[in-house]
PDB file of C-alpha atoms in Angstrom:
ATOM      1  CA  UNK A1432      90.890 204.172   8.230  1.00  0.00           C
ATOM      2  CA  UNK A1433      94.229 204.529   6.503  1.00  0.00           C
ATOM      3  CA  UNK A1434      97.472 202.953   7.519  1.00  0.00           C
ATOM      4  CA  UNK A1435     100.387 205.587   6.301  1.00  0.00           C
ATOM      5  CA  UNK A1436     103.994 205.126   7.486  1.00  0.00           C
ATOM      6  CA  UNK A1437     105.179 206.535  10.645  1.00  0.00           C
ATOM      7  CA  UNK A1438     106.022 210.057  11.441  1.00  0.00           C
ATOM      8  CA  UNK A1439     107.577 211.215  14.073  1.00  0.00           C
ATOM      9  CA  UNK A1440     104.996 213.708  15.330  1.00  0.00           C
ATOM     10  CA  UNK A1441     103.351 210.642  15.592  1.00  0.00           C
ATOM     11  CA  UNK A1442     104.716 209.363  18.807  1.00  0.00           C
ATOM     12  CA  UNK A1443     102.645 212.028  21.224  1.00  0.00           C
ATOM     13  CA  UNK A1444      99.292 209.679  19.930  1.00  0.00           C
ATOM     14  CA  UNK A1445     100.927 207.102  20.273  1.00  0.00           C
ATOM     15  CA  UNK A1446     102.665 206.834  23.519  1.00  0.00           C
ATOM     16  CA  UNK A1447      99.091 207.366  25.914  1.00  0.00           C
ATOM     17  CA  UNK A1448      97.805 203.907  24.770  1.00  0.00           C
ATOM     18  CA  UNK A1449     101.073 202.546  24.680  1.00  0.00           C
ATOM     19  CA  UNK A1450     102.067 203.090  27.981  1.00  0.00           C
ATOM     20  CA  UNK A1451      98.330 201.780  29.217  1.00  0.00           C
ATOM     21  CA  UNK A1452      98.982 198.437  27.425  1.00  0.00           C
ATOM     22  CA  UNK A1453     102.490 197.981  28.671  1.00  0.00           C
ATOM     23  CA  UNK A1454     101.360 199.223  32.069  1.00  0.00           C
ATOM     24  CA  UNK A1455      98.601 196.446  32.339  1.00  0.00           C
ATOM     25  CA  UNK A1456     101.583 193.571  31.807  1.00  0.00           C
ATOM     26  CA  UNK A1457      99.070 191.124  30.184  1.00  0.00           C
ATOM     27  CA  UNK A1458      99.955 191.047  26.395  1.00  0.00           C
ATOM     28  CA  UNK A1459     103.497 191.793  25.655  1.00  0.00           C
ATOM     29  CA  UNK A1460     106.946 190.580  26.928  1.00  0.00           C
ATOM     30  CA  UNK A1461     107.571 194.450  27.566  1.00  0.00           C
ATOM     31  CA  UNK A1462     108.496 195.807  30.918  1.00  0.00           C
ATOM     32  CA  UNK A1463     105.367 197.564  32.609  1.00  0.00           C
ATOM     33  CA  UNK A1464     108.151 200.128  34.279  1.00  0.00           C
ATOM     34  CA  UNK A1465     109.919 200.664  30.590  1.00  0.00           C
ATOM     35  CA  UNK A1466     109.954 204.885  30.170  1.00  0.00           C
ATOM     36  CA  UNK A1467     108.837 206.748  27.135  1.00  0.00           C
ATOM     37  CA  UNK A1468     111.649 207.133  25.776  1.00  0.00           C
ATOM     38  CA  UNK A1469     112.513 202.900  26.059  1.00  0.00           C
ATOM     39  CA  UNK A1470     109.339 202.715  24.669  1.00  0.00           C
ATOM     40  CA  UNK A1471     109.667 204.593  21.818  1.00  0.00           C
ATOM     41  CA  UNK A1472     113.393 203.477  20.929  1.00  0.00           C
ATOM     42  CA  UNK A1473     111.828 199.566  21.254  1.00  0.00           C
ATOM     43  CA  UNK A1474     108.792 200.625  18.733  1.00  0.00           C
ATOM     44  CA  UNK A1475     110.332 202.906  15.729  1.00  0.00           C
ATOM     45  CA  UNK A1476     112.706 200.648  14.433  1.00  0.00           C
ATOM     46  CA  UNK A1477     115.384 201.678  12.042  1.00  0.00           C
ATOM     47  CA  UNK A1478     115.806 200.790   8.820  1.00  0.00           C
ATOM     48  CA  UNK A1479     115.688 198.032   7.170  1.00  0.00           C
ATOM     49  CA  UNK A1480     112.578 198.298   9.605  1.00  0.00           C
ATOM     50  CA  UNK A1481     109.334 199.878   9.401  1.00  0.00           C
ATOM     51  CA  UNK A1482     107.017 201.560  11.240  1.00  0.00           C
ATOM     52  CA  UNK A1483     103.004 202.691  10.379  1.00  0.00           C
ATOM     53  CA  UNK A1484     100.167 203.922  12.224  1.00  0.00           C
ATOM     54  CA  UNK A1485      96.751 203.120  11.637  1.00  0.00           C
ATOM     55  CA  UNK A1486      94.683 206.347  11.426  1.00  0.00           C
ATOM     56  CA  UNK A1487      90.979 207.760  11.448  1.00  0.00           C
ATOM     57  CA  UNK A1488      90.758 211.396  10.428  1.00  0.00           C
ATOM     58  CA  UNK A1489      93.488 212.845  12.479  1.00  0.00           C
ATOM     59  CA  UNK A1490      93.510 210.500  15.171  1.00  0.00           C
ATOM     60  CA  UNK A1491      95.945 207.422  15.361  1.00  0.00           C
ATOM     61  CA  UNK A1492      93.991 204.177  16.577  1.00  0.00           C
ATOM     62  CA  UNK A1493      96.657 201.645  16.462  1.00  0.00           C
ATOM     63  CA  UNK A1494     100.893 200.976  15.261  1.00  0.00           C
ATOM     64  CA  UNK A1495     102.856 198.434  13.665  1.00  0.00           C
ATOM     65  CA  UNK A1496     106.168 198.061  13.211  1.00  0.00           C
ATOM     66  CA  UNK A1497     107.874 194.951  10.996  1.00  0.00           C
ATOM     67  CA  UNK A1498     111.759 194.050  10.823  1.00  0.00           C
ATOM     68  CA  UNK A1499     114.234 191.093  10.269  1.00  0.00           C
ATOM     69  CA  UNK A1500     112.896 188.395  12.685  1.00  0.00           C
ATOM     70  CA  UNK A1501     116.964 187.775  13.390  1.00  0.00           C
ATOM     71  CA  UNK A1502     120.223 189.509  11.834  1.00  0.00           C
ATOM     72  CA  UNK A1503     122.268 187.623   9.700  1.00  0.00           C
ATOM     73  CA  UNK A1504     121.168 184.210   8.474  1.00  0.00           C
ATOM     74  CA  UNK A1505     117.865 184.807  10.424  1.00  0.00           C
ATOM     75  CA  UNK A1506     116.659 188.079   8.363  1.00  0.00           C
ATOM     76  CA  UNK A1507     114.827 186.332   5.735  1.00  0.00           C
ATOM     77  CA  UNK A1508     112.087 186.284   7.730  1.00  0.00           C
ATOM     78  CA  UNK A1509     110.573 189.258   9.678  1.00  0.00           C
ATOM     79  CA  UNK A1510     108.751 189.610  12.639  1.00  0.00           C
ATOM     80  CA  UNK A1511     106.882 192.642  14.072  1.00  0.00           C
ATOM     81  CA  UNK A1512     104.415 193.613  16.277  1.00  0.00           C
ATOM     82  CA  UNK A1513     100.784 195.601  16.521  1.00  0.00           C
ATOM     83  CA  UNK A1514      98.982 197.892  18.909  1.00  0.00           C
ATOM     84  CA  UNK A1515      95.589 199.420  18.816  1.00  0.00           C
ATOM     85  CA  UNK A1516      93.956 201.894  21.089  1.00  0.00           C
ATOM     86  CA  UNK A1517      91.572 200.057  23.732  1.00  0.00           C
ATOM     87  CA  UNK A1518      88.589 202.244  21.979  1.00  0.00           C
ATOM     88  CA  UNK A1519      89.709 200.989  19.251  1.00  0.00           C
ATOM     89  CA  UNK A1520      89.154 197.502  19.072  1.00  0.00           C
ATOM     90  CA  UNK A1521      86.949 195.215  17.619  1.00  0.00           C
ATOM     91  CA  UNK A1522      86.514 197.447  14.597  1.00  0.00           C
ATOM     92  CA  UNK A1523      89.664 196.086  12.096  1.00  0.00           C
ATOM     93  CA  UNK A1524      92.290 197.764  12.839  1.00  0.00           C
ATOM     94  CA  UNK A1525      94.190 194.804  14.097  1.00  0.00           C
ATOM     95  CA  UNK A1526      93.383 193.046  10.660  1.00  0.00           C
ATOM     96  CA  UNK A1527      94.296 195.723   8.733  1.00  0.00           C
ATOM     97  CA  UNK A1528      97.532 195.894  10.363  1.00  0.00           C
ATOM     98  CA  UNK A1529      98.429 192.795   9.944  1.00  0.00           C
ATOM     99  CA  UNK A1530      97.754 192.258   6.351  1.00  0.00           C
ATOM    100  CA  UNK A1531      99.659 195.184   5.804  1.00  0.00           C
ATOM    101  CA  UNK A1532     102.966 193.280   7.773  1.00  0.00           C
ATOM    102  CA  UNK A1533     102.281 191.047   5.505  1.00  0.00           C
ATOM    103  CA  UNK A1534     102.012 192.870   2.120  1.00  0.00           C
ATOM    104  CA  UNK A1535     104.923 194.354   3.416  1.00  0.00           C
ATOM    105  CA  UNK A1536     107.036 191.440   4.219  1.00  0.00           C
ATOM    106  CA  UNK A1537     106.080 189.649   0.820  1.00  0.00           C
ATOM    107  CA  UNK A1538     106.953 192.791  -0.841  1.00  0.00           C
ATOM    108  CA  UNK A1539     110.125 192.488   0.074  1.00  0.00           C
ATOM    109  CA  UNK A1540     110.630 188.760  -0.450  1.00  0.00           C
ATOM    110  CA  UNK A1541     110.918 187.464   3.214  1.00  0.00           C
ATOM    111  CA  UNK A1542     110.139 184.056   3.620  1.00  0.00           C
ATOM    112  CA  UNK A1543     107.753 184.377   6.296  1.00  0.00           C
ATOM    113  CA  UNK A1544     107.031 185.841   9.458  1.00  0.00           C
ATOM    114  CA  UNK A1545     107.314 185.006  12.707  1.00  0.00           C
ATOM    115  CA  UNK A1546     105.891 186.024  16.320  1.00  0.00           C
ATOM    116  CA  UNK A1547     108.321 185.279  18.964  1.00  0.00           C
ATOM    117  CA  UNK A1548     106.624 185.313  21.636  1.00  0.00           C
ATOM    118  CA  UNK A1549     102.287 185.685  22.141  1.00  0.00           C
ATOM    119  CA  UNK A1550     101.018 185.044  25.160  1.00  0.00           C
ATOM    120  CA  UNK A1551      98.737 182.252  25.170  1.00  0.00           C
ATOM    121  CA  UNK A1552      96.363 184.293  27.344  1.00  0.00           C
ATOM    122  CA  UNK A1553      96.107 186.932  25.113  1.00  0.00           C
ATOM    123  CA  UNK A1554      93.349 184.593  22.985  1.00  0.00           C
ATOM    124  CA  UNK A1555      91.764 187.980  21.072  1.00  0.00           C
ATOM    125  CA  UNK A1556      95.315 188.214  18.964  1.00  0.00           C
ATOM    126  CA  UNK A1557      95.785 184.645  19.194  1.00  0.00           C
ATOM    127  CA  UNK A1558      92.650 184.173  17.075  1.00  0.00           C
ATOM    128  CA  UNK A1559      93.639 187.291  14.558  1.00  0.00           C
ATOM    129  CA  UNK A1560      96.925 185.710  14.097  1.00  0.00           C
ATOM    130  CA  UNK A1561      95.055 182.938  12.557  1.00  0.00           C
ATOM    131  CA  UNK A1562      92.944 184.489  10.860  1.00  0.00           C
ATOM    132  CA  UNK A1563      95.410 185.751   8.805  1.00  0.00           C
ATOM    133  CA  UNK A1564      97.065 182.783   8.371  1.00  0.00           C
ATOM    134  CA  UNK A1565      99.374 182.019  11.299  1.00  0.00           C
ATOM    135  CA  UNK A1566     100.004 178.630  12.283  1.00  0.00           C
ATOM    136  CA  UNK A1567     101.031 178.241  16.125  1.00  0.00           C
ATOM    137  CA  UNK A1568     104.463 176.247  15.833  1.00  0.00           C
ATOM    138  CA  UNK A1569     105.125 175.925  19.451  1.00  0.00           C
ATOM    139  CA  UNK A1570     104.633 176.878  23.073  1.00  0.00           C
ATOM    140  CA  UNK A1571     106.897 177.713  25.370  1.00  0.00           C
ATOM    141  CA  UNK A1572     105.176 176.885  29.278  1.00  0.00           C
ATOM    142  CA  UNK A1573     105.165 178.896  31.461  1.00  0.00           C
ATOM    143  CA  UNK A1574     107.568 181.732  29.945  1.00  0.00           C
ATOM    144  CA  UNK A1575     104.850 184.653  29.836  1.00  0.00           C
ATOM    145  CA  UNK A1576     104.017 185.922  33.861  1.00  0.00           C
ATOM    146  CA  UNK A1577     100.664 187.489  33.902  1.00  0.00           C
ATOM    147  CA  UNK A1578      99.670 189.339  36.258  1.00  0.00           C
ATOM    148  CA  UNK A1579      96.582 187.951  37.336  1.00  0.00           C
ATOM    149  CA  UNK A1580      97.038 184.198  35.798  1.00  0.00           C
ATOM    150  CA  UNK A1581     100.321 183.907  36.605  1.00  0.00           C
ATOM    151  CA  UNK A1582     103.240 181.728  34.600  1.00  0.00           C
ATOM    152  CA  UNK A1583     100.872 181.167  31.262  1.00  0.00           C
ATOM    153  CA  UNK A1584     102.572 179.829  27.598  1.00  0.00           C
ATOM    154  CA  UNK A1585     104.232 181.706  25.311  1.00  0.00           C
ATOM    155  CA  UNK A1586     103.240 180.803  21.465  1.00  0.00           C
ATOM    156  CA  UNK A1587     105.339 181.011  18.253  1.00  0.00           C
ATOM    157  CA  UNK A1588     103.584 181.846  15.031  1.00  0.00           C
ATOM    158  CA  UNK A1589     105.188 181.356  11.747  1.00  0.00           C
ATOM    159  CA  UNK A1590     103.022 182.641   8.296  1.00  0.00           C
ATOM    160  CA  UNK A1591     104.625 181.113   5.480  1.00  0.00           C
ATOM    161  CA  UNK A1592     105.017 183.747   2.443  1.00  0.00           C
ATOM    162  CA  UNK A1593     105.918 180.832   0.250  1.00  0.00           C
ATOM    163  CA  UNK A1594     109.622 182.598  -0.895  1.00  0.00           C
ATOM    164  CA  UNK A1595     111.236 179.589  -0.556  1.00  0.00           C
TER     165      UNK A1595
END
């Protein structure tokens, strides 16, 4: 697997198991009824942003993209986000994406980073999240609707880079 920055030929890979995890409504604060093209302007982020794609031969298994957490006073640290193709999973890719945020965040001496906003019932990236070093910081109740568990927490994650 290599992780390579984003291209936009990219995006037709991309989009099929993007839309089927926003569709499903259980993982990410996204609207399920978002188009493609909401989608995609959400996802590639401008600059100072940054968007990759996992990829195994010619086929993309998963996407990242990394940014300023907040503008301003806030962009010390960054946030971002990860997705991997349901056939995908279990084999790394997660992982690999997310010690590449991080590489990439320390790289460019951001404090930390932060996740705004995982939903507590989403336990499989709760537990990667720690792995690599996440602490949970706080839980919102309530603030993540799933669609089969209904009204479940939303957690923050902070990874201290040690900038400051």
């Amino acid at each position: 697997m290599e992780i390579r920055e984003f291209e936009e030929s990219d995006w037709p890979q991309i989009w099929p198991f993007m839309e089927q995890i926003i569709r499903k409504g259980d993982t990410f604060c996204y609207d399920p009824l978002q188009t493609e093209v909401q989608a995609r302007d959400g996802w590639v982020v401008p600059p100072p942003g940054h968007v990759v794609v996992a990829v195994e031969g010619q086929r993309i298994i998963g996407t990242s993209n990394m940014y300023p957490n907040r503008p301003g006073p806030g962009s010390h640290v960054a946030s971002g986000n990860f997705m991997v193709a349901p056939e995908a999973r279990g084999r790394g890719v997660g992982q690999a994406l997310g010690e590449y945020l991080l590489d990439w965040a320390r790289s460019r001496g951001f404090a930390g980073v932060q996740f705004n906003a995982v939903a507590a019932s989403n336990a499989a990236a709760v537990r990667l999240y720690e792995r690599l070093g996440f602490a949970m910081i706080g839980t919102v109740p309530g603030a993540f609707w799933h669609p089969a568990l209904g009204p479940v927490g939303l957690h923050v994650m902070y990874h201290n880079l040690g900038s400051y």
